Coordinates of C-alpha atoms in Angstrom, one line a residue:
X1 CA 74.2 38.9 166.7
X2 CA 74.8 36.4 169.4
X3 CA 72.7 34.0 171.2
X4 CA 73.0 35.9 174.6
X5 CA 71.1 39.6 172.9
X6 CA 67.9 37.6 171.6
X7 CA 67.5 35.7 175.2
X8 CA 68.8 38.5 177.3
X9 CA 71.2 36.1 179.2
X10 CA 74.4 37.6 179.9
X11 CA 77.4 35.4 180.9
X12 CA 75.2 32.3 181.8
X13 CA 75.4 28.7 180.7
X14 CA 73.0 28.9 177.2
X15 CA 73.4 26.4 175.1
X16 CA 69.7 24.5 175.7
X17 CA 68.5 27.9 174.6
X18 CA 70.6 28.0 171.5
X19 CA 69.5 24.3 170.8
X20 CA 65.5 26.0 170.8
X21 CA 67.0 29.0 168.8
X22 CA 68.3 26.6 166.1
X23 CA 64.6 25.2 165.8
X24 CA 63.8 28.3 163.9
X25 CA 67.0 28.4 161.4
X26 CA 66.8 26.7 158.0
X27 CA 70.7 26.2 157.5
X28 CA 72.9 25.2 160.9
X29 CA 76.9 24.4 160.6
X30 CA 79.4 23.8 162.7
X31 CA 81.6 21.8 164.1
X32 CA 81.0 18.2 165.8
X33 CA 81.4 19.9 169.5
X34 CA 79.7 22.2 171.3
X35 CA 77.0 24.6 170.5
X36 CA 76.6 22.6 166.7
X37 CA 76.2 19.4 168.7
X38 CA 73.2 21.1 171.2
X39 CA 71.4 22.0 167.6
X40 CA 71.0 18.1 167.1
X41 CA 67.8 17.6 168.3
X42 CA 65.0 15.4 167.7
X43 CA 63.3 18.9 165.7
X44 CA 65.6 19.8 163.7
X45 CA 66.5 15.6 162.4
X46 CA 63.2 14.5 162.1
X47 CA 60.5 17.2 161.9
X48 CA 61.8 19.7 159.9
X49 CA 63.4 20.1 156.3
X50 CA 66.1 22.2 157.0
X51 CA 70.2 21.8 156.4
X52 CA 72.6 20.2 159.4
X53 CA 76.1 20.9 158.4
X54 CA 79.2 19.3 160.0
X55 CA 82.4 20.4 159.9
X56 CA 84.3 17.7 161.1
X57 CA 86.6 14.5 160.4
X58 CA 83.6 12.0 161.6
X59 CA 82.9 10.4 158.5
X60 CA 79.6 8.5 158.2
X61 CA 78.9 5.2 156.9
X62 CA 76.5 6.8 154.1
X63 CA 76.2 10.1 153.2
X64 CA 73.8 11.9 155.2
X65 CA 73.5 9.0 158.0
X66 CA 75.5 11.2 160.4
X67 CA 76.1 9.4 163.8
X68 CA 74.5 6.6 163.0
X69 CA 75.8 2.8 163.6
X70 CA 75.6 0.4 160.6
X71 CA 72.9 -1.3 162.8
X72 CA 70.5 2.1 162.1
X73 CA 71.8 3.4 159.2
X74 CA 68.8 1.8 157.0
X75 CA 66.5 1.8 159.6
X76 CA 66.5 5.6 160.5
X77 CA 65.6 8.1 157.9
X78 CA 65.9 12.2 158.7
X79 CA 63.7 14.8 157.4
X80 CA 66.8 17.1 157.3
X81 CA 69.6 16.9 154.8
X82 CA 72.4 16.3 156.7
X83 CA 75.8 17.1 155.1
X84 CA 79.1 16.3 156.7
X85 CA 82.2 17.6 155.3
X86 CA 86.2 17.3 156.3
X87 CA 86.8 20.6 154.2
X88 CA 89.9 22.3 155.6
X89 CA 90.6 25.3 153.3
X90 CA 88.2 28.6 154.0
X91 CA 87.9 28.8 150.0
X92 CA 86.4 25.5 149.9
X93 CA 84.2 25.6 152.6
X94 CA 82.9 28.9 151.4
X95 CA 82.1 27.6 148.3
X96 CA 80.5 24.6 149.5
X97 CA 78.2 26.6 152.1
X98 CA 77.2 28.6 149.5
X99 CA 75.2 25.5 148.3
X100 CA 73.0 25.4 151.2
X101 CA 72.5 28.9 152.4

C-alpha cells in the first residue's frame, strides 16, 4: 500500500501527509532523507512511545540522541526509542528490524 491510495492523491507532492500518516504507526524506518526525515516530527519524538529507525551513516553522540548537538544531548529527552544503525547487509538489517517490529 502506498501513501497516495489512503489520501487519494495521485502524482502530487505528499510528504506532509505522510509525516501525519506516520503519527499513527508504532515502528518507522528509513533512511536519513526524504520521506523517513518528514516522519520526524515533534509527535512522533516526544509524545508518543513508538520506534524511529535510521538507516544511515549519521552516528550520534549517544545512542538514541539522534540529531542532537553535545550542547542538547543531556538536556533533550524523547519519548520514542530512537535507534540508528549503519547496517549495510539485508541479512543484518532483517534481523535487527525484527527487534522492533
Amino acid at each position: 500500500m502506498f501513501s497516495s491510495d489512503i489520501i487519494k492523491k495521485n502524482g502530487v507532492f505528499d510528504l506532509n501527509e505522510n509525516a501525519f500518516l506516520s503519527t499513527f504507526c508504532d515502528t518507522i524506518i528509513g533512511p536519513a532523507s526524504g520521506v523517513f526525515t518528514f516522519s520526524m516530527i515533534q509527535d512522533n519524538f516526544f509524545n508518543r512511545k513508538n520506534n524511529m529507525i535510521g538507516l544511515c551513516n549519521l552516528t550520534p553522540n549517544k545512542p538514541g540522541k539522534f540529531w542532537l548537538h553535545k550542547l542538547f544531548e543531556d538536556k533533550i529527552n524523547y519519548s520514542a526509542n530512537v535507534i540508528i544503525d549503519n547496517g549495510d547487509n539485508e541479512r543484518y538489517i532483517t534481523d535487527m528490524l525484527k527487534q522492533y517490529i
